[in-house]
Coordinates of C-alpha atoms in Angstrom, one line a residue:
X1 CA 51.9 -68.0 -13.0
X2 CA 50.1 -67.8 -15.8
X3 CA 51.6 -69.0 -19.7
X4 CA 49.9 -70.3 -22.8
X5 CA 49.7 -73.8 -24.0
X6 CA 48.1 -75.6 -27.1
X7 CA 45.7 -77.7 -25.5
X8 CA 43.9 -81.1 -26.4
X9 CA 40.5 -82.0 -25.9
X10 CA 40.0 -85.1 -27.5
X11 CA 41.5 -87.6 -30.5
X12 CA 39.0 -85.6 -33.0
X13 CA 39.5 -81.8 -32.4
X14 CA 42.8 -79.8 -33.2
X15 CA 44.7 -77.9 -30.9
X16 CA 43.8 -74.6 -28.9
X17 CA 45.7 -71.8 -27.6
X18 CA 44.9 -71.1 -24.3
X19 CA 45.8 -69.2 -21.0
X20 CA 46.8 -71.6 -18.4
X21 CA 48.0 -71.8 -15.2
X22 CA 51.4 -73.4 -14.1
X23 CA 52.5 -74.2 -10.9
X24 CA 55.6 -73.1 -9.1
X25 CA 58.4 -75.2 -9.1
X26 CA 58.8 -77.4 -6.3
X27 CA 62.5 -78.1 -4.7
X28 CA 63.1 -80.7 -7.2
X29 CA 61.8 -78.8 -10.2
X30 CA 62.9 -76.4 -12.9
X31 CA 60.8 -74.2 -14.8
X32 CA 61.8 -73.6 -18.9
X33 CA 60.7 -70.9 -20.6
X34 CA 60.4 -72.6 -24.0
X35 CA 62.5 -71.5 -27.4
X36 CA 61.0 -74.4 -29.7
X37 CA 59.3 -77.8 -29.2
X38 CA 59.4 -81.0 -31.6
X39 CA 56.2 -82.4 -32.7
X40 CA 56.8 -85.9 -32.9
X41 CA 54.5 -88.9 -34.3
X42 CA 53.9 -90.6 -29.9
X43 CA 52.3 -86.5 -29.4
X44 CA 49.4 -87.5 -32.0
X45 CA 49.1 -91.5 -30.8
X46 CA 48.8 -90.6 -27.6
X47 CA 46.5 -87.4 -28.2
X48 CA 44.7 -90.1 -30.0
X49 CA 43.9 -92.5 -26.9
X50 CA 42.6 -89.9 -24.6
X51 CA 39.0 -89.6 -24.3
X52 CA 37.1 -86.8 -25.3
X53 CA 36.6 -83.7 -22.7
X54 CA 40.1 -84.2 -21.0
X55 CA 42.1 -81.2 -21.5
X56 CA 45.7 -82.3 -22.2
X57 CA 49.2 -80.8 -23.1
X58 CA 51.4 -83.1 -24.9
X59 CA 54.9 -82.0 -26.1
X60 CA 57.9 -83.8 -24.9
X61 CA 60.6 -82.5 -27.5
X62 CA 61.4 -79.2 -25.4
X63 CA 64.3 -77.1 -25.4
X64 CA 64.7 -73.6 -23.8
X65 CA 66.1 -71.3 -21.1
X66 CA 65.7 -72.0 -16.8
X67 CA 64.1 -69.4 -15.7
X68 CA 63.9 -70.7 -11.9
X69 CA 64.9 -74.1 -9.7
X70 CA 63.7 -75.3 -6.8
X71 CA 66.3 -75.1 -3.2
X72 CA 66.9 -78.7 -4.2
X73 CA 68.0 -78.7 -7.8
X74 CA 72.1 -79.0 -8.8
X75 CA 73.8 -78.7 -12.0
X76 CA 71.5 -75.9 -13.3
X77 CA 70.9 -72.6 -13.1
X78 CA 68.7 -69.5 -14.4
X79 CA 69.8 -68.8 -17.5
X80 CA 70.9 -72.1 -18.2
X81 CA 70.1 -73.2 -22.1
X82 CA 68.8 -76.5 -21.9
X83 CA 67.5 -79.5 -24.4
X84 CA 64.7 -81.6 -22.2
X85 CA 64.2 -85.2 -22.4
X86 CA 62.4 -88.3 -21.3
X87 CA 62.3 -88.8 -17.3
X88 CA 63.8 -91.4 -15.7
X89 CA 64.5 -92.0 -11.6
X90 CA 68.0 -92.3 -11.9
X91 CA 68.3 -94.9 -8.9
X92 CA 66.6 -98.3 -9.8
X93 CA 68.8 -101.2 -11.5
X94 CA 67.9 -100.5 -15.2
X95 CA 68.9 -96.7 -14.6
X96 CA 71.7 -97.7 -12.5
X97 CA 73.4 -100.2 -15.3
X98 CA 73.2 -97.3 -17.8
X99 CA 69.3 -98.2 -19.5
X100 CA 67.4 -95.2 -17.7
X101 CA 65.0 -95.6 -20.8
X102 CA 63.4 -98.7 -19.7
X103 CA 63.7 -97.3 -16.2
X104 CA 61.2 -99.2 -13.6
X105 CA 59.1 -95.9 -13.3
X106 CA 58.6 -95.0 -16.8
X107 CA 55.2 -95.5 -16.9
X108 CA 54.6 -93.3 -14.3
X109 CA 57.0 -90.5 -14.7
X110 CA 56.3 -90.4 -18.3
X111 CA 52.9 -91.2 -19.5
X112 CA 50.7 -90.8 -16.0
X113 CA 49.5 -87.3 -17.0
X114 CA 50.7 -86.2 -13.5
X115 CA 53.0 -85.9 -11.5
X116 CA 53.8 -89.1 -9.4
X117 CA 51.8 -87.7 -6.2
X118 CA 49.0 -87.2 -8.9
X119 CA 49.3 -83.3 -8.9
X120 CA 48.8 -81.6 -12.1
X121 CA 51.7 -78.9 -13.3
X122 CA 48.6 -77.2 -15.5
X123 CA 45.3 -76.0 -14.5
X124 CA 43.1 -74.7 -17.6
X125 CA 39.6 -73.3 -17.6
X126 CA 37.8 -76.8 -16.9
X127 CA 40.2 -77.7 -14.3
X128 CA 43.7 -79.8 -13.9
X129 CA 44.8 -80.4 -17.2
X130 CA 46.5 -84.0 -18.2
X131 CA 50.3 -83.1 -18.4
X132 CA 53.7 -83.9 -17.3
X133 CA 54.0 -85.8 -20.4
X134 CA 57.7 -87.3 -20.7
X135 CA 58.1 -84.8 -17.6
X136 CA 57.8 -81.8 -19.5
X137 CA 54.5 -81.0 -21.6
X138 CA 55.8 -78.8 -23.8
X139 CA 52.9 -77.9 -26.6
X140 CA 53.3 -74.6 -23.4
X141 CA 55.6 -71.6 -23.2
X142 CA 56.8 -72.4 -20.4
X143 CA 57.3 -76.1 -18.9
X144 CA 58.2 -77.9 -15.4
X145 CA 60.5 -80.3 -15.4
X146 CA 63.3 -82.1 -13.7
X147 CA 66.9 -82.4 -12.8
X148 CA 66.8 -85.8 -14.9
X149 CA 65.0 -84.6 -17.6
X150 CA 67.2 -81.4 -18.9
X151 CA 70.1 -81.6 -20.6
X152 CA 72.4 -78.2 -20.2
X153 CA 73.7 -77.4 -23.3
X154 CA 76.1 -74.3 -24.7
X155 CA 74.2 -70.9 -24.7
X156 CA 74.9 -70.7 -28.4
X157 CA 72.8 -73.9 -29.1
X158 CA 71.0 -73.4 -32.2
X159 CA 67.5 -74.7 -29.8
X160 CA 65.7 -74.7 -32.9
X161 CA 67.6 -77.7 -34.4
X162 CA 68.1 -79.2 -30.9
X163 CA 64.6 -80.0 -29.2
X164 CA 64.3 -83.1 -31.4
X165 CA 67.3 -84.4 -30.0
X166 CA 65.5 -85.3 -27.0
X167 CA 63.7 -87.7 -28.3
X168 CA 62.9 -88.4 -31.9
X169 CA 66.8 -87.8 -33.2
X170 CA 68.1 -89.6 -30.1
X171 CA 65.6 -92.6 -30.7
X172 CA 66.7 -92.9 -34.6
X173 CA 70.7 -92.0 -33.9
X174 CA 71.0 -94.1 -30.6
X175 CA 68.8 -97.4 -32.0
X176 CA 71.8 -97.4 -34.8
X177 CA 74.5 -96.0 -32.5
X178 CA 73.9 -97.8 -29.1
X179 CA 71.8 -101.1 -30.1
X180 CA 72.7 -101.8 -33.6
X181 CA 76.6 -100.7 -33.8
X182 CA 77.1 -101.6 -36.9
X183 CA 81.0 -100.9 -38.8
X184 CA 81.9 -99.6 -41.7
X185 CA 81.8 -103.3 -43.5
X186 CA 78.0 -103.3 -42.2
X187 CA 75.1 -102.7 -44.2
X188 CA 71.8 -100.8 -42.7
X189 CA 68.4 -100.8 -43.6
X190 CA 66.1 -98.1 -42.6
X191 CA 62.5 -98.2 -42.8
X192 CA 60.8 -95.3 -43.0
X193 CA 62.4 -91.8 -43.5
X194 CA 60.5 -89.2 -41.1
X195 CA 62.3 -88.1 -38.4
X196 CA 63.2 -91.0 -36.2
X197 CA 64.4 -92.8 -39.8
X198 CA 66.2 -90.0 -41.2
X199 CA 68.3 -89.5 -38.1
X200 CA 69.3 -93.5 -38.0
X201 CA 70.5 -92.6 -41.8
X202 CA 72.5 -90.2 -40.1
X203 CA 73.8 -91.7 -37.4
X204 CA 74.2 -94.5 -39.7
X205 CA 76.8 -92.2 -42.2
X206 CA 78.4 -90.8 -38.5
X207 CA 79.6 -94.0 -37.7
X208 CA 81.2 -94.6 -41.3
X209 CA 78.4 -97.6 -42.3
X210 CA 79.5 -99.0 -46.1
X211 CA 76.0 -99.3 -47.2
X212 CA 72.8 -97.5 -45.6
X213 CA 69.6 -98.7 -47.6
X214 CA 66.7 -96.1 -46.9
X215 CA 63.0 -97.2 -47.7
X216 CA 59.9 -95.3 -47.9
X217 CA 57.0 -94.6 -50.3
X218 CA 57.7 -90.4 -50.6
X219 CA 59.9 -90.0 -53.1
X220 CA 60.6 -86.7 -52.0
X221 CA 62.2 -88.1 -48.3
X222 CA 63.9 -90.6 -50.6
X223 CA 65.2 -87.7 -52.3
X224 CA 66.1 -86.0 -48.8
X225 CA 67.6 -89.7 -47.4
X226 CA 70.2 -89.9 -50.3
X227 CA 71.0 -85.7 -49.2
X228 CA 71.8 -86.8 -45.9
X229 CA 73.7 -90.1 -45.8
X230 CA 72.1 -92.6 -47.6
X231 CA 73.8 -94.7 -50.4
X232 CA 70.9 -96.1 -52.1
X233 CA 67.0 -95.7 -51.8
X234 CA 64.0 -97.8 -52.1
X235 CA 60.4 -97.4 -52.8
X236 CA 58.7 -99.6 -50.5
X237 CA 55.5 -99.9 -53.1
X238 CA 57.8 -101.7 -55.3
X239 CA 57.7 -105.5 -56.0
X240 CA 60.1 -107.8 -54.0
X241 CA 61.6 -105.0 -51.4
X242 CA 63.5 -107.7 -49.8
X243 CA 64.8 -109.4 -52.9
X244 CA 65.6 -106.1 -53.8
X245 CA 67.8 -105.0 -50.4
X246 CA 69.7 -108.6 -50.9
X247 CA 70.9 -107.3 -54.3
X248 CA 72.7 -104.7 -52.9
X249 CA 73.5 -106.0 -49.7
X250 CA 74.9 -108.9 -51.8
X251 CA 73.0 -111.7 -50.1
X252 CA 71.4 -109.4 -47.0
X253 CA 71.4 -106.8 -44.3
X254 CA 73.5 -106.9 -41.5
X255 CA 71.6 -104.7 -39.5
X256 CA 68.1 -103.1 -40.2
X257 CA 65.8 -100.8 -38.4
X258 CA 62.1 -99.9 -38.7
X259 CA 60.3 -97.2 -37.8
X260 CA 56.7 -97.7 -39.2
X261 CA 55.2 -100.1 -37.1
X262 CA 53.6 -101.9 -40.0
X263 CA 53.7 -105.6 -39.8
X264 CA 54.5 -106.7 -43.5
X265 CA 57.2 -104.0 -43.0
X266 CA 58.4 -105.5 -40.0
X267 CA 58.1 -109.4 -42.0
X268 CA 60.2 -107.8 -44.6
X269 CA 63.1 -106.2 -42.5
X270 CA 63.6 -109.4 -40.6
X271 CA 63.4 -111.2 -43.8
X272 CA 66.4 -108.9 -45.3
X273 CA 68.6 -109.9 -42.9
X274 CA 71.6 -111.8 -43.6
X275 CA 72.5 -114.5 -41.3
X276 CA 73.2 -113.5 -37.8
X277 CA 71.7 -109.8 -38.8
X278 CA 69.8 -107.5 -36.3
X279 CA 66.7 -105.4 -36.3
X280 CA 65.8 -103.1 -34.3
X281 CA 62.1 -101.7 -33.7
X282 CA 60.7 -98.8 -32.6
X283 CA 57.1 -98.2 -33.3
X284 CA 54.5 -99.2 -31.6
X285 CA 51.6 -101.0 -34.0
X286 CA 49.9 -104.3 -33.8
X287 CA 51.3 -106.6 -31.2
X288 CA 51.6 -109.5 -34.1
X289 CA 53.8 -109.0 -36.9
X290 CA 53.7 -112.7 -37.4
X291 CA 57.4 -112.9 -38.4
X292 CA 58.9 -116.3 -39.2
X293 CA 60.4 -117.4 -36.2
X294 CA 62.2 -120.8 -37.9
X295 CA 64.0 -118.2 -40.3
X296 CA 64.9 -116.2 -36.6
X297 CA 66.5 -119.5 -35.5
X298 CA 68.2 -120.8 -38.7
X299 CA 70.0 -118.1 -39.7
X300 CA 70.8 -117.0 -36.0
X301 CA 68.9 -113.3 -36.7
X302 CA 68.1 -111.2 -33.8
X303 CA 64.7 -109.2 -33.2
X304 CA 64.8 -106.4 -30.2
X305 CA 62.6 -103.7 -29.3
X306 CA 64.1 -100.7 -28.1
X307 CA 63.0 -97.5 -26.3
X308 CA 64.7 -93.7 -26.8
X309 CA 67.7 -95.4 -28.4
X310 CA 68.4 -96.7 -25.3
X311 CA 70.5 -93.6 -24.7
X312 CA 71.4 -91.7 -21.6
X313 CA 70.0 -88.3 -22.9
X314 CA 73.1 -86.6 -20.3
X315 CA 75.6 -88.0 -22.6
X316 CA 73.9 -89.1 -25.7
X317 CA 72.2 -85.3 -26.8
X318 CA 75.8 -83.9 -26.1
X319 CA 77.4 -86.7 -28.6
X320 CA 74.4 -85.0 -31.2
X321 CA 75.3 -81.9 -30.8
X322 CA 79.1 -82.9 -31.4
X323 CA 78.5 -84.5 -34.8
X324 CA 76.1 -81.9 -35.9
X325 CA 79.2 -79.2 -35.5
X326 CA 80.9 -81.4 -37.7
X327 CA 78.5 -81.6 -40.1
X328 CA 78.0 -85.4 -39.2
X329 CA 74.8 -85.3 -38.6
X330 CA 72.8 -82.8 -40.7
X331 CA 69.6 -82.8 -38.8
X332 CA 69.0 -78.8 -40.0
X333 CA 67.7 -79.9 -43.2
X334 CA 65.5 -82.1 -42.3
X335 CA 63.9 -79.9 -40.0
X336 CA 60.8 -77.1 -40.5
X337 CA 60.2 -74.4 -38.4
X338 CA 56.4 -73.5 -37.7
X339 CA 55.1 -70.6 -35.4
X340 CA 53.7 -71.8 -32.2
X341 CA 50.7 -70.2 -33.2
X342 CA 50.5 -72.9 -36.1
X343 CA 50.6 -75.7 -34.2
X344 CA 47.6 -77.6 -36.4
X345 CA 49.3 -76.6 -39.3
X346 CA 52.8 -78.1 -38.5
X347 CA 50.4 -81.6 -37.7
X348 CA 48.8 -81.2 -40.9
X349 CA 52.1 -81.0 -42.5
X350 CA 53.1 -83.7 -40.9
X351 CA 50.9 -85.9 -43.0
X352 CA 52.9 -84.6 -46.4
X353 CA 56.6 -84.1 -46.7
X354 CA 57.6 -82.5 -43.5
X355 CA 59.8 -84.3 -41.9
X356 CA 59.7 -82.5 -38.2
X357 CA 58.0 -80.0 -37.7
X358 CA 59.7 -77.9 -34.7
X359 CA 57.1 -75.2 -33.1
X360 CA 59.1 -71.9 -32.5
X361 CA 58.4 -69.7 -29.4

């Protein structure tokens, strides 16, 4: 059938709308008509790596309604509203012990711009187009996917507010939630307020954190932090950051978190820590952030990375969903709805005070 999809062709040209083929689903596949897709920071890196003159779909922070299922799918049916996620194979040991996110096929059923046979879901005008991305590619009105990759989710699910839960909120909320854990006599440093930092805040004030320390250089997210759960707010361009967070942590973090990838960022987080603290990182940047590994051992501090909050999206999205109805975890205002259409305009926006940008079908 045919759909329309904002299409890539190369790291220095803007989207396109275009008419697109998609295939049928196969036995084990669903096809989504989209409602709204997140634009998240790991669309525009990767967009970013591709060479010029491959046609690509990114999009991986879907949510929608089935609109068909293979003979072999269960659990879901036309009609279904659903939240779509990372993929995962569900059967080797890291999926079986609970971590599906640092599954053994990632690579592969993620980031391979295929399907594992190497058959494209999207064919455009200059021929297969480089999709499947986290399963889904959904920068498309319509998207195939997979039993492990949709999340089924009550028909009056506001999707809008949703998609991002399949990724970017569940990376922020479950880095806090499932890898952190800190109590309410914890304190938690965040690093960064766009969305993946602004929904660790959250998650953060969900779990009933004491202090939750938000740093960043927009005063405006600052602003927005403080709205949503933080207790006090930094500028990161300030002199002495970490002297700074010790002041109020009264002698250090117990926990911190960073989202910008930046290594005198990263220096400075593990720095913060009070003895036996954690920090947990998310973004990808240089592979040196030459932190001070006597001041790792002395002081017993921990350093992990950690992938899609290591969360089983299955339980994790529904647990979102939960605490937003309780007004736990306010993701609707940091969220910004842009048309489909404006899909260059929502990435532009990116790069000022918009903290996620959800494209709306």
């Amino acid at each position: 059938m045919r759909t329309q999809a904002a299409v890539s062709h190369g790291p220095d040209t803007g989207f396109t709308m275009e008419d697109i083929e998609i295939s049928d689903p196969r036995p084990d596949e669903i096809l989504v008509r989209l409602t709204a897709t997140g634009v998240c920071h790991t669309d525009l890196a990767t967009k970013a790596m591709l060479p010029a003159g491959i046609p690509a779909v990114f999009g991986h922070e879907g949510a929608g309604v089935v609109e068909a299922i293979g003979a072999e799918v269960t659990g879901v049916r036309p009609g279904d509203h659903v939240v779509l996620s990372y993929s995962s194979c569900g059967s080797c040991t890291r999926c079986a012990t609970g971590h599906r996110s640092y599954c053994e096929r990632f690579e592969a059923l993620n980031a391979a711009g295929r399907r594992p046979d190497g058959s494209a879901t999207l064919t455009g005008r200059d021929g297969d187009a480089w999709s499947s991305f986290f399963g889904q590619s959904s920068f498309a009105r319509h998207a195939i996917t997979t039993r492990e990759n949709v999340v089924v989710v009550p028909e009056g699910t506001d999707l809008v507010t949703a998609a991002p839960m399949g990724c970017g909120f569940q990376t922020g909320a479950g880095s806090v939630a499932n890898v952190l854990r800190p109590g309410p006599d914890s304190s938690l440093v965040v690093f960064g307020t766009g969305g993946v930092g602004m929904a660790a805040v959250m998650a953060g004030a969900a779990l009933g954190v004491g202090t939750i320390v938000a740093v960043d250089l927009s005063e405006q997210r600052l602003d927005l932090a403080a709205q949503v759960g933080a207790t006090h707010t930094l500028d990161g361009a300030g002199e002495d950051t970490v002297g700074r967070i010790r002041d109020i942590t009264s002698g250090g973090a117990t926990h911190a978190f960073d989202t910008t990838g930046v290594p005198t960022v990263i220096r400075d987080a593990a720095r913060a820590l009070a003895p036996l603290g954690s920090l947990a990182l998310v973004a990808v940047g240089p592979t040196d952030a030459g932190i001070d590994v006597r001041d790792l051992i002395g002081y017993g501090k921990t350093v992990r990375g950690c992938i899609e909050g290591d969360a089983n999206p299955q339980d994790f999205v529904p647990l979102l969903l939960d605490w937003h109805a309780q007004g736990r975890f306010p993701v609707d205002r940091i969220v910004t709805a842009f048309p489909f259409e404006e899909i260059n305009e929502a990435v532009a926006a990116m790069k000022t005070d918009v903290v996620k940008p959800v494209l709306t079908f």
